[in-house]
CSV table of C-alpha atoms in Angstrom, one decimal:
chain,number,residue,atom,x,y,z
A,1,MET,CA,-40.5,24.9,-6.9
A,2,THR,CA,-43.9,23.2,-7.0
A,3,PRO,CA,-46.2,23.4,-3.9
A,4,GLY,CA,-45.2,19.8,-3.2
A,5,HIS,CA,-41.6,20.8,-2.7
A,6,LEU,CA,-42.3,23.8,-0.4
A,7,GLN,CA,-43.7,23.3,3.1
A,8,PRO,CA,-45.6,26.2,4.6
A,9,CYS,CA,-44.2,27.4,7.9
A,10,THR,CA,-44.8,30.3,10.3
A,11,ARG,CA,-42.0,29.9,12.8
A,12,LEU,CA,-38.5,28.4,12.6
A,13,ASP,CA,-38.6,26.5,15.9
A,14,LEU,CA,-36.5,23.5,16.8
A,15,ALA,CA,-38.9,21.1,14.9
A,16,ALA,CA,-38.7,23.3,11.8
A,17,ARG,CA,-34.9,23.4,11.9
A,18,GLU,CA,-34.8,19.7,12.2
A,19,ALA,CA,-37.0,19.4,9.2
A,20,LEU,CA,-34.7,21.7,7.3
A,21,PHE,CA,-31.7,19.5,8.2
A,22,ALA,CA,-33.7,16.5,6.8
A,23,GLY,CA,-34.1,18.3,3.5
A,24,ALA,CA,-37.4,20.3,3.8
A,25,VAL,CA,-37.7,23.7,2.1
A,26,LEU,CA,-39.8,26.0,4.1
A,27,ARG,CA,-42.0,28.8,2.8
A,28,PHE,CA,-43.0,31.8,5.1
A,29,SER,CA,-45.9,33.9,3.9
A,30,ASP,CA,-48.0,36.8,5.2
A,31,ASN,CA,-45.4,38.3,7.4
A,32,SER,CA,-45.5,42.1,8.0
A,33,GLU,CA,-41.8,42.3,8.9
A,34,VAL,CA,-40.8,40.6,5.6
A,35,ASN,CA,-43.0,43.0,3.7
A,36,ALA,CA,-41.5,46.0,5.5
A,37,LEU,CA,-38.0,44.9,4.5
A,38,ILE,CA,-38.9,44.3,0.9
A,39,ASP,CA,-40.7,47.7,0.6
A,40,ALA,CA,-37.6,49.5,2.0
A,41,ILE,CA,-35.3,47.8,-0.5
A,42,ARG,CA,-37.7,48.5,-3.4
A,43,VAL,CA,-37.6,52.2,-2.7
A,44,ASP,CA,-33.8,52.3,-2.8
A,45,ILE,CA,-33.6,50.1,-5.9
A,46,ALA,CA,-36.1,52.4,-7.7
A,47,ALA,CA,-34.0,55.4,-6.7
A,48,ALA,CA,-30.8,53.8,-7.9
A,49,MET,CA,-32.2,52.9,-11.3
A,50,ALA,CA,-34.2,56.1,-11.9
A,51,PRO,CA,-35.5,57.3,-14.2
A,52,HIS,CA,-35.7,53.7,-15.5
A,53,LYS,CA,-37.9,50.9,-14.3
A,54,PRO,CA,-35.9,48.5,-12.1
A,55,LEU,CA,-37.0,45.4,-14.0
A,56,GLU,CA,-36.2,46.9,-17.3
A,57,ALA,CA,-32.8,48.4,-16.4
A,58,CYS,CA,-30.9,45.9,-18.4
A,59,ARG,CA,-32.7,47.1,-21.5
A,60,ASP,CA,-32.4,50.8,-20.9
A,61,ILE,CA,-29.0,51.3,-19.2
A,62,ALA,CA,-25.6,50.7,-20.8
A,63,ALA,CA,-23.7,47.7,-19.4
A,64,ASP,CA,-20.9,49.7,-17.7
A,65,GLU,CA,-23.3,52.1,-16.1
A,66,LEU,CA,-25.6,49.3,-15.0
A,67,HIS,CA,-22.6,47.6,-13.4
A,68,GLU,CA,-21.8,50.8,-11.5
A,69,ARG,CA,-25.3,51.2,-10.2
A,70,THR,CA,-25.7,47.5,-9.2
A,71,GLN,CA,-22.3,47.5,-7.5
A,72,ALA,CA,-23.4,50.4,-5.4
A,73,LEU,CA,-26.5,48.6,-4.3
A,74,PHE,CA,-24.6,45.4,-3.8
A,75,HIS,CA,-22.2,47.0,-1.4
A,76,ARG,CA,-24.9,49.0,0.3
A,77,ALA,CA,-26.8,45.9,1.5
A,78,ALA,CA,-24.2,45.1,4.1
A,79,ARG,CA,-24.0,48.7,5.4
A,80,GLU,CA,-27.5,50.1,5.2
A,81,PRO,CA,-28.8,50.5,8.8
A,82,LEU,CA,-32.5,50.4,7.9
A,83,TRP,CA,-32.2,47.3,5.8
A,84,ASN,CA,-30.2,45.5,8.4
A,85,ASP,CA,-32.5,46.5,11.3
A,86,LEU,CA,-35.5,45.3,9.4
A,87,LEU,CA,-33.7,42.1,8.6
A,88,ASP,CA,-33.0,41.4,12.2
A,89,GLN,CA,-36.7,42.1,12.9
A,90,VAL,CA,-37.6,39.6,10.2
A,91,LEU,CA,-35.4,36.8,11.7
A,92,VAL,CA,-36.8,37.4,15.2
A,93,ALA,CA,-40.4,37.4,13.9
A,94,LEU,CA,-39.8,34.1,12.1
A,95,GLY,CA,-38.4,32.4,15.2
A,96,CYS,CA,-34.7,33.0,15.3
A,97,ASP,CA,-33.5,33.5,18.9
A,98,PRO,CA,-31.7,36.8,18.9
A,99,VAL,CA,-29.3,35.5,21.6
A,100,THR,CA,-28.2,32.3,20.0
A,101,THR,CA,-28.7,33.1,16.3
A,102,HIS,CA,-25.7,34.4,14.3
A,103,ARG,CA,-26.0,35.7,10.8
A,104,ASP,CA,-23.7,36.8,8.0
A,105,ARG,CA,-24.1,40.0,6.1
A,106,LEU,CA,-27.2,40.7,4.1
A,107,ARG,CA,-26.7,40.2,0.3
A,108,LEU,CA,-28.7,41.9,-2.4
A,109,ARG,CA,-28.3,39.6,-5.5
A,110,ILE,CA,-29.0,41.3,-8.8
A,111,GLN,CA,-29.1,39.3,-12.0
A,112,SER,CA,-29.3,41.0,-15.4
A,113,SER,CA,-30.6,39.3,-18.5
A,114,ASP,CA,-27.9,37.6,-20.6
A,115,ASP,CA,-25.5,37.9,-17.6
A,116,PRO,CA,-21.9,37.7,-18.7
A,117,HIS,CA,-20.9,35.8,-15.5
A,118,ASP,CA,-18.0,38.1,-14.7
A,119,ARG,CA,-19.3,41.0,-12.6
A,120,ALA,CA,-19.8,40.4,-8.9
A,121,ALA,CA,-23.1,42.2,-8.4
A,122,LEU,CA,-24.6,40.6,-11.5
A,123,MET,CA,-23.1,37.1,-10.9
A,124,THR,CA,-25.0,34.0,-12.0
A,125,LEU,CA,-23.9,31.2,-9.6
A,126,ASP,CA,-23.2,27.7,-10.8
A,127,PRO,CA,-24.6,24.6,-9.0
A,128,HIS,CA,-23.2,24.4,-5.5
A,129,ARG,CA,-24.0,23.6,-1.8
A,130,ASP,CA,-23.1,26.4,0.6
A,131,SER,CA,-21.9,23.8,3.0
A,132,TRP,CA,-19.1,23.0,0.5
A,133,GLY,CA,-17.6,26.4,1.2
A,134,SER,CA,-18.6,27.0,4.9
A,135,ASN,CA,-18.3,23.4,6.1
A,136,VAL,CA,-21.1,24.3,8.5
A,137,GLN,CA,-23.8,21.7,8.4
A,138,ALA,CA,-26.1,23.7,10.8
A,139,GLN,CA,-26.3,26.6,8.3
A,140,VAL,CA,-29.8,27.9,7.3
A,141,ASN,CA,-30.1,29.9,4.0
A,142,TRP,CA,-32.9,32.5,3.7
A,143,TRP,CA,-33.9,33.8,0.2
A,144,ALA,CA,-36.6,36.2,-0.9
A,145,PRO,CA,-37.4,38.0,-4.2
A,146,ILE,CA,-37.8,41.8,-4.2
A,147,PHE,CA,-40.0,42.0,-7.3
A,148,ASP,CA,-42.1,39.4,-9.1
A,149,ILE,CA,-40.0,36.5,-10.5
A,150,ASP,CA,-40.7,33.6,-12.9
A,151,VAL,CA,-39.1,30.3,-13.8
A,152,GLY,CA,-36.6,32.2,-16.0
A,153,ARG,CA,-35.5,34.7,-13.3
A,154,THR,CA,-34.9,32.9,-10.0
A,155,ILE,CA,-32.9,30.2,-8.3
A,156,ALA,CA,-33.2,26.5,-8.8
A,157,MET,CA,-32.6,23.5,-6.6
A,158,TRP,CA,-32.0,19.7,-6.9
A,159,PRO,CA,-34.0,18.4,-3.9
A,160,ASP,CA,-33.4,14.8,-4.9
A,161,LEU,CA,-29.7,15.3,-4.4
A,162,PHE,CA,-29.9,16.6,-0.8
A,163,ASP,CA,-28.6,13.4,0.7
A,164,ARG,CA,-26.7,12.1,-2.4
A,165,PRO,CA,-23.0,12.8,-3.1
A,166,VAL,CA,-22.1,15.0,-6.0
A,167,ALA,CA,-18.4,15.3,-7.1
A,168,ASN,CA,-17.2,18.9,-6.4
A,169,THR,CA,-14.2,21.1,-5.7
A,170,SER,CA,-14.7,21.8,-2.0
A,171,ALA,CA,-11.5,20.1,-0.9
A,172,ALA,CA,-9.4,22.7,-2.8
A,173,TRP,CA,-11.5,25.8,-2.3
A,174,ASP,CA,-10.8,28.3,0.5
A,175,TYR,CA,-12.8,31.4,1.5
A,176,ASP,CA,-9.7,33.3,2.6
A,177,ALA,CA,-8.1,32.7,-0.8
A,178,LEU,CA,-11.2,34.0,-2.5
A,179,ILE,CA,-11.1,37.2,-0.4
A,180,ALA,CA,-7.4,37.7,-1.0
A,181,SER,CA,-7.8,37.3,-4.7
A,182,ARG,CA,-10.6,39.9,-4.9
A,183,LYS,CA,-8.5,42.4,-2.9
A,184,ASN,CA,-5.7,41.9,-5.4
A,185,GLY,CA,-8.1,42.6,-8.3
A,186,GLN,CA,-8.2,39.0,-9.5
A,187,THR,CA,-11.5,37.5,-10.7
A,188,ASP,CA,-10.4,34.1,-11.7
A,189,TYR,CA,-10.8,32.4,-8.3
A,190,PRO,CA,-14.2,30.7,-8.2
A,191,VAL,CA,-16.8,32.4,-6.0
A,192,VAL,CA,-18.0,29.0,-4.6
A,193,PRO,CA,-16.9,25.4,-4.9
A,194,VAL,CA,-18.6,23.9,-7.9
A,195,VAL,CA,-19.8,20.6,-9.4
A,196,THR,CA,-17.0,18.9,-11.4
A,197,GLU,CA,-19.4,16.9,-13.6
A,198,PRO,CA,-22.3,19.3,-14.2
A,199,GLN,CA,-23.4,17.3,-17.3
A,200,THR,CA,-24.5,14.5,-15.0
A,201,LEU,CA,-27.1,16.6,-13.2
A,202,ARG,CA,-30.8,16.3,-14.0
A,203,GLU,CA,-32.9,19.4,-14.7
A,204,PRO,CA,-33.3,21.4,-11.5
A,205,VAL,CA,-36.5,22.6,-9.9
A,206,PRO,CA,-37.0,26.4,-10.2
A,207,VAL,CA,-38.2,28.3,-7.2
A,208,VAL,CA,-41.0,30.7,-7.6
A,209,ILE,CA,-42.5,32.6,-4.6
A,210,ALA,CA,-44.1,36.0,-4.4
A,211,PRO,CA,-42.5,39.2,-3.1
A,212,GLY,CA,-43.2,39.3,0.6
A,213,GLU,CA,-42.6,35.6,1.0
A,214,ILE,CA,-39.3,34.2,2.2
A,215,LEU,CA,-37.7,30.8,1.8
A,216,ALA,CA,-35.6,28.9,4.3
A,217,PHE,CA,-33.5,25.8,3.4
A,218,SER,CA,-30.4,24.0,4.5
A,219,GLY,CA,-27.1,25.3,3.2
A,220,ALA,CA,-26.5,21.7,2.2
A,221,HIS,CA,-29.1,21.8,-0.6
A,222,LEU,CA,-27.6,21.9,-4.1
A,223,HIS,CA,-28.8,25.1,-5.8
A,224,ALA,CA,-27.9,27.6,-8.5
A,225,SER,CA,-29.0,30.7,-10.3
A,226,VAL,CA,-31.2,30.1,-13.3
A,227,PRO,CA,-29.4,31.7,-16.3
A,228,ASN,CA,-31.5,34.7,-17.0
A,229,GLN,CA,-32.5,35.2,-20.7
A,230,THR,CA,-35.9,36.9,-20.1
A,231,GLY,CA,-34.9,40.4,-20.9
A,232,LEU,CA,-35.8,41.5,-17.4
A,233,MET,CA,-33.7,42.0,-14.2
A,234,ARG,CA,-34.0,39.8,-11.1
A,235,TYR,CA,-33.5,41.2,-7.6
A,236,SER,CA,-33.4,39.1,-4.5
A,237,ILE,CA,-32.0,39.1,-1.0
A,238,GLU,CA,-30.2,36.3,0.9
A,239,VAL,CA,-28.7,35.8,4.3
A,240,ARG,CA,-27.4,32.8,6.2
A,241,THR,CA,-27.9,32.0,9.9
A,242,VAL,CA,-26.6,29.5,12.4
A,243,ASP,CA,-28.1,28.7,15.8
A,244,LEU,CA,-25.4,28.0,18.5
A,245,GLY,CA,-27.6,25.4,20.0
A,246,ASP,CA,-27.6,23.4,16.8
A,247,MET,CA,-23.8,23.7,16.6
A,248,GLU,CA,-23.3,22.6,20.2
A,249,THR,CA,-25.6,19.6,20.0
A,250,GLY,CA,-24.4,18.5,16.5
A,251,ARG,CA,-27.7,19.2,14.8
A,252,GLY,CA,-27.3,19.8,11.1
A,253,ALA,CA,-27.7,18.4,7.6
A,254,PRO,CA,-25.9,15.2,6.7
A,255,ASN,CA,-22.5,15.7,5.1
A,256,VAL,CA,-22.5,13.6,2.0
A,257,ASP,CA,-19.8,15.2,-0.1
A,258,ALA,CA,-18.3,18.3,1.5
A,259,ALA,CA,-14.5,18.0,1.9
A,260,ALA,CA,-13.4,21.5,3.0
A,261,PRO,CA,-10.4,21.2,5.3
A,262,ARG,CA,-11.8,23.6,7.9
A,263,GLN,CA,-15.0,25.4,9.0
A,264,GLN,CA,-15.5,29.0,7.9
A,265,LEU,CA,-17.4,30.1,11.0
A,266,HIS,CA,-16.2,33.7,10.6
């Protein structure tokens, strides 16, 4: 996104969260804890892709083998103690109260060039709001690149649609059904609720920040993966947080079009 779309921030205090729930996209820079997390993940990605360069893995590694390597990294993110300890330090350093803040699992998102859209670790996500699936309006999304990115290898957002309804499939989508389908080896259930009329969307705004920076935005922002046709890999991390104080007081983004039948607080 352009500098005009990103607001510099050093701490996610109450005022910053209220700004997020009004549509602000916050950019955190020059944070030693973020750099420590990124450095640790880089080391493990390099080891997993050796002897090839991580960004060029899609050129040098056969598709099936690349899938196996990325799947291992994808699943490791939720279990790796060092990564998760460093992530918790990041969140505290950026202002999340360790007593009242809850987070979901750390996700390492890996996107290959010319992604076929059908492999979980290499998934390119279509336009969606996270709140369509979670039905949690107080949700904060955190996103950070591991290596350099560009407008062709990143995520993109529609900031002008933050408070405008977009037709979507949230009323019929259910997280438990997604998990059950994956356990049964089925891949046809959509990973997230999606826009039903994508042809009506304007061009999104790509997000470009440097490794070591991290972005925070409301889960109600419409966003998507940029289809990667650059010939290089994209590696990024993401996690979602909710502050209990926000839930208890009703703070959160406006619900303009989410129709999920229940909250997915688990």
